[in-house]
GROMACS .gro file of C-alpha atoms in nm:
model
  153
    1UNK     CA    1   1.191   1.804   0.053
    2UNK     CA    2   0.990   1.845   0.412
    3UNK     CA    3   1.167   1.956   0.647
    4UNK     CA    4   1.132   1.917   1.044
    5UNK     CA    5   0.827   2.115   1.179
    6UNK     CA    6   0.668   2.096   0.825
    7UNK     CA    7   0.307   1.957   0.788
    8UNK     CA    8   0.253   1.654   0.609
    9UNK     CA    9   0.059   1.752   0.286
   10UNK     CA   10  -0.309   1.679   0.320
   11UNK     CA   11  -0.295   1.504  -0.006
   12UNK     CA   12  -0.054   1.266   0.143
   13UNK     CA   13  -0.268   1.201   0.446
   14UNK     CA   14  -0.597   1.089   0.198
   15UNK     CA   15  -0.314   0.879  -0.024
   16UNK     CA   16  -0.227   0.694   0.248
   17UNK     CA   17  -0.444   0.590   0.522
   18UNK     CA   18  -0.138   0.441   0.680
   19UNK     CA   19  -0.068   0.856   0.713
   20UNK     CA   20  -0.338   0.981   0.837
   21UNK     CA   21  -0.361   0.829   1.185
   22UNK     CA   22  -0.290   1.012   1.504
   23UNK     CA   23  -0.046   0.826   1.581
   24UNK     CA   24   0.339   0.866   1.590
   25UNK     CA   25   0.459   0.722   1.240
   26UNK     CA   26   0.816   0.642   1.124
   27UNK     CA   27   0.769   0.676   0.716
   28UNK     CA   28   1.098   0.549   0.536
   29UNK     CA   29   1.120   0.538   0.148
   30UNK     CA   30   1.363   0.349  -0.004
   31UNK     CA   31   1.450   0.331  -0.375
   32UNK     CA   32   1.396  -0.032  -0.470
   33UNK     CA   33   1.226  -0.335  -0.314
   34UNK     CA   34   1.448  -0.607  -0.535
   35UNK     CA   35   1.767  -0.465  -0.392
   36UNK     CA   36   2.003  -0.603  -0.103
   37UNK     CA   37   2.007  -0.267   0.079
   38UNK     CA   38   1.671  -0.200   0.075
   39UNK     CA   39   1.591  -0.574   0.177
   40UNK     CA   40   1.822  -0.488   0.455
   41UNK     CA   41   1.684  -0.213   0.613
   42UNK     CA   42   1.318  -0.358   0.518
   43UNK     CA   43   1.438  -0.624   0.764
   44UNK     CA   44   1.610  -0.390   1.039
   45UNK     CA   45   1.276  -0.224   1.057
   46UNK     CA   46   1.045  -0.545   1.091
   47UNK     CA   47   1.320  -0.703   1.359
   48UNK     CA   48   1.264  -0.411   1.582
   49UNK     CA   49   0.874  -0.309   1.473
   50UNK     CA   50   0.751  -0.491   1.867
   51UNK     CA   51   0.999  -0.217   1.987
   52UNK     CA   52   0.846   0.025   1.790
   53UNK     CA   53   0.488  -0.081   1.834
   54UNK     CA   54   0.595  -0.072   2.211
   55UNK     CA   55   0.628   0.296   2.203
   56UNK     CA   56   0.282   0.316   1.995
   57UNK     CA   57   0.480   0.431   1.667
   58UNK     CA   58   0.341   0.275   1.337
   59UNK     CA   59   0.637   0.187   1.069
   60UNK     CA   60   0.527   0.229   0.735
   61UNK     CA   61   0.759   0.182   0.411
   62UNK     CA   62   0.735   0.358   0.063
   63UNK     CA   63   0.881   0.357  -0.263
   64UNK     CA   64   0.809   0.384  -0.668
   65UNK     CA   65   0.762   0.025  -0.671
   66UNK     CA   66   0.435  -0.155  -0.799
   67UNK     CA   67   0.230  -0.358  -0.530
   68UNK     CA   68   0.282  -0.687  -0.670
   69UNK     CA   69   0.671  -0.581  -0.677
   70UNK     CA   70   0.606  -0.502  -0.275
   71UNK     CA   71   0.402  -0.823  -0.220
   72UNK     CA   72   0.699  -0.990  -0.361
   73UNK     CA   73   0.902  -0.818  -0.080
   74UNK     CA   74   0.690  -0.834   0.177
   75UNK     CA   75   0.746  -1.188   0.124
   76UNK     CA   76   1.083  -1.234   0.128
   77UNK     CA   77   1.184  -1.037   0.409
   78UNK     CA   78   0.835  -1.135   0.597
   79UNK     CA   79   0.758  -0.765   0.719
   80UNK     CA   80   0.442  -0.674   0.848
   81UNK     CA   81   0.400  -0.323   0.915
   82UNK     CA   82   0.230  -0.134   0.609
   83UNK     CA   83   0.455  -0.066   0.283
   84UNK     CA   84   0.329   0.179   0.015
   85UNK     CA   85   0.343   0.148  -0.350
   86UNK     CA   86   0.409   0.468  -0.556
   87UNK     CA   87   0.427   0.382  -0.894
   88UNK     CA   88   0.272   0.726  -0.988
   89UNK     CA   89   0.520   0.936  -0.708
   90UNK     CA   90   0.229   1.105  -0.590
   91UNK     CA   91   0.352   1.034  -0.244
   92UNK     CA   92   0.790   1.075  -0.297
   93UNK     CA   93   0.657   1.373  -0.444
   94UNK     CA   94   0.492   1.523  -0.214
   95UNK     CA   95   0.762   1.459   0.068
   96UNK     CA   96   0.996   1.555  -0.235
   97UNK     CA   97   1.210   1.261  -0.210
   98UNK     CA   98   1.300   1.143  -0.563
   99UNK     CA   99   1.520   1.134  -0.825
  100UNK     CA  100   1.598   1.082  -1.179
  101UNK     CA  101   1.728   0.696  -1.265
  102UNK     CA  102   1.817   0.589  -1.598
  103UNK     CA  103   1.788   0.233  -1.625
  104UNK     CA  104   1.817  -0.010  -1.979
  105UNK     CA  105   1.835   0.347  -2.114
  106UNK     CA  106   1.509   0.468  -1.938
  107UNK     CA  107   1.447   0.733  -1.729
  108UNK     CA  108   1.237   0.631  -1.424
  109UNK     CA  109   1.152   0.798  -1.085
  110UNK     CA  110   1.275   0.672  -0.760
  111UNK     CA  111   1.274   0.779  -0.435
  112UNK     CA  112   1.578   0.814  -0.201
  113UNK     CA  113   1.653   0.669   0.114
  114UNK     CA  114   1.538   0.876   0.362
  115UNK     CA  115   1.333   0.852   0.676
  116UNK     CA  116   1.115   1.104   0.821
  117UNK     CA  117   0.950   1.025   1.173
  118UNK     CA  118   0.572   1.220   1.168
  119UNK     CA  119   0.443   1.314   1.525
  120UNK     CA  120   0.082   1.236   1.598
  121UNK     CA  121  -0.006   1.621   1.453
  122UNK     CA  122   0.114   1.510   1.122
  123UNK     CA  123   0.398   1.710   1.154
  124UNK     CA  124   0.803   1.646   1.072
  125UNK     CA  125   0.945   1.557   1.393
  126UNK     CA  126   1.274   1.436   1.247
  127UNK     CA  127   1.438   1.353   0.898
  128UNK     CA  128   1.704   1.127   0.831
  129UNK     CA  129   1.937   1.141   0.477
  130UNK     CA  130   2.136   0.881   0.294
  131UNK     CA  131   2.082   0.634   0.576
  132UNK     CA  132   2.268   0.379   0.643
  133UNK     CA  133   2.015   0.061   0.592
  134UNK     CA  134   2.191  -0.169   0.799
  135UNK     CA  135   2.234   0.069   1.121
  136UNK     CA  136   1.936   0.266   1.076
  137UNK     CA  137   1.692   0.151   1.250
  138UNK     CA  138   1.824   0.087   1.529
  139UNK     CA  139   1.907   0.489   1.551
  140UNK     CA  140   1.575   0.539   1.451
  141UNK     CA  141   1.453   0.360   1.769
  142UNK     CA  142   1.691   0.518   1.978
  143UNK     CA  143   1.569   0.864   1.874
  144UNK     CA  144   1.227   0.769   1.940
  145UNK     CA  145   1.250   0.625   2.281
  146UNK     CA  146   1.475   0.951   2.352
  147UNK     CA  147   1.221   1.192   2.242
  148UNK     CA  148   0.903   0.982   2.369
  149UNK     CA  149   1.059   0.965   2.712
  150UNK     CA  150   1.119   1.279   2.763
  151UNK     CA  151   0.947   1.517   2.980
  152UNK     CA  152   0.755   1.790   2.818
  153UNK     CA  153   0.946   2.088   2.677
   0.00000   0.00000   0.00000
């Protein structure tokens, strides 16, 4: 899994456009898009997104899901920042966030709910683990206006 102060893969970066700006990005994956937790946090992130867009920080959302399975839930819980479809895992891959799910007797990839906030260098600024999805962005935010508002080190 990246860690802080790794570099975002460049593989990543052509993957996902989303990822390649040079701006400050806040990248959360999230195992599945038909799921009450991950509707939840979906809609923690879109309720604060002005207060992230305020800080010029670009939310973007990823899991294994297909994009008609994301257009679905881009729907429902009416978010507009970018979300990512990784069917393939190219992408949980290469951030090394997924896992082995058996479901109906199948094993599938997913990827885990965690967070990683990228700095304008493409580089791992912060990681969050097991998140909480209701409470999480909102620390997300705070972290963000913390380390934007700070002086220079």
């Amino acid at each position: 899994m990246l860690n802080v102060e790794d570099t975002v893969p460049t593989e990543s970066l052509s993957f996902v456009p989303e990822l390649a700006s040079r701006t400050w990005r806040v990248l959360f994956f999230f195992p599945r898009a038909a799921t009450t937790h991950c509707q939840m946090q979906a809609r923690r992130f879109e309720s604060l997104n002005p207060d992230f867009q305020a800080l010029g920080v670009q939310i973007v959302g990823a899991s294994s899901d297909t994009r008609p399975q994301h257009s679905s839930f881009r729907d429902l819980c009416r978010v507009t920042y970018p979300l990512v479809a990784d069917p393939s895992g190219e992408l949980g891959r290469a951030f090394g966030v997924l896992e082995d799910e058996v479901v109906d007797g199948e094993n599938n990839l997913r990827a885990k709910r965690v967070t990683f906030v990228l700095s304008p260098d493409h580089r791992v600024v912060k990681r969050y683990d097991d998140v909480d999805p209701d409470a999480h962005a909102s620390i997300v935010l705070e972290d963000l206006q913390s380390l934007l508002r700070s002086p220079p080190r």
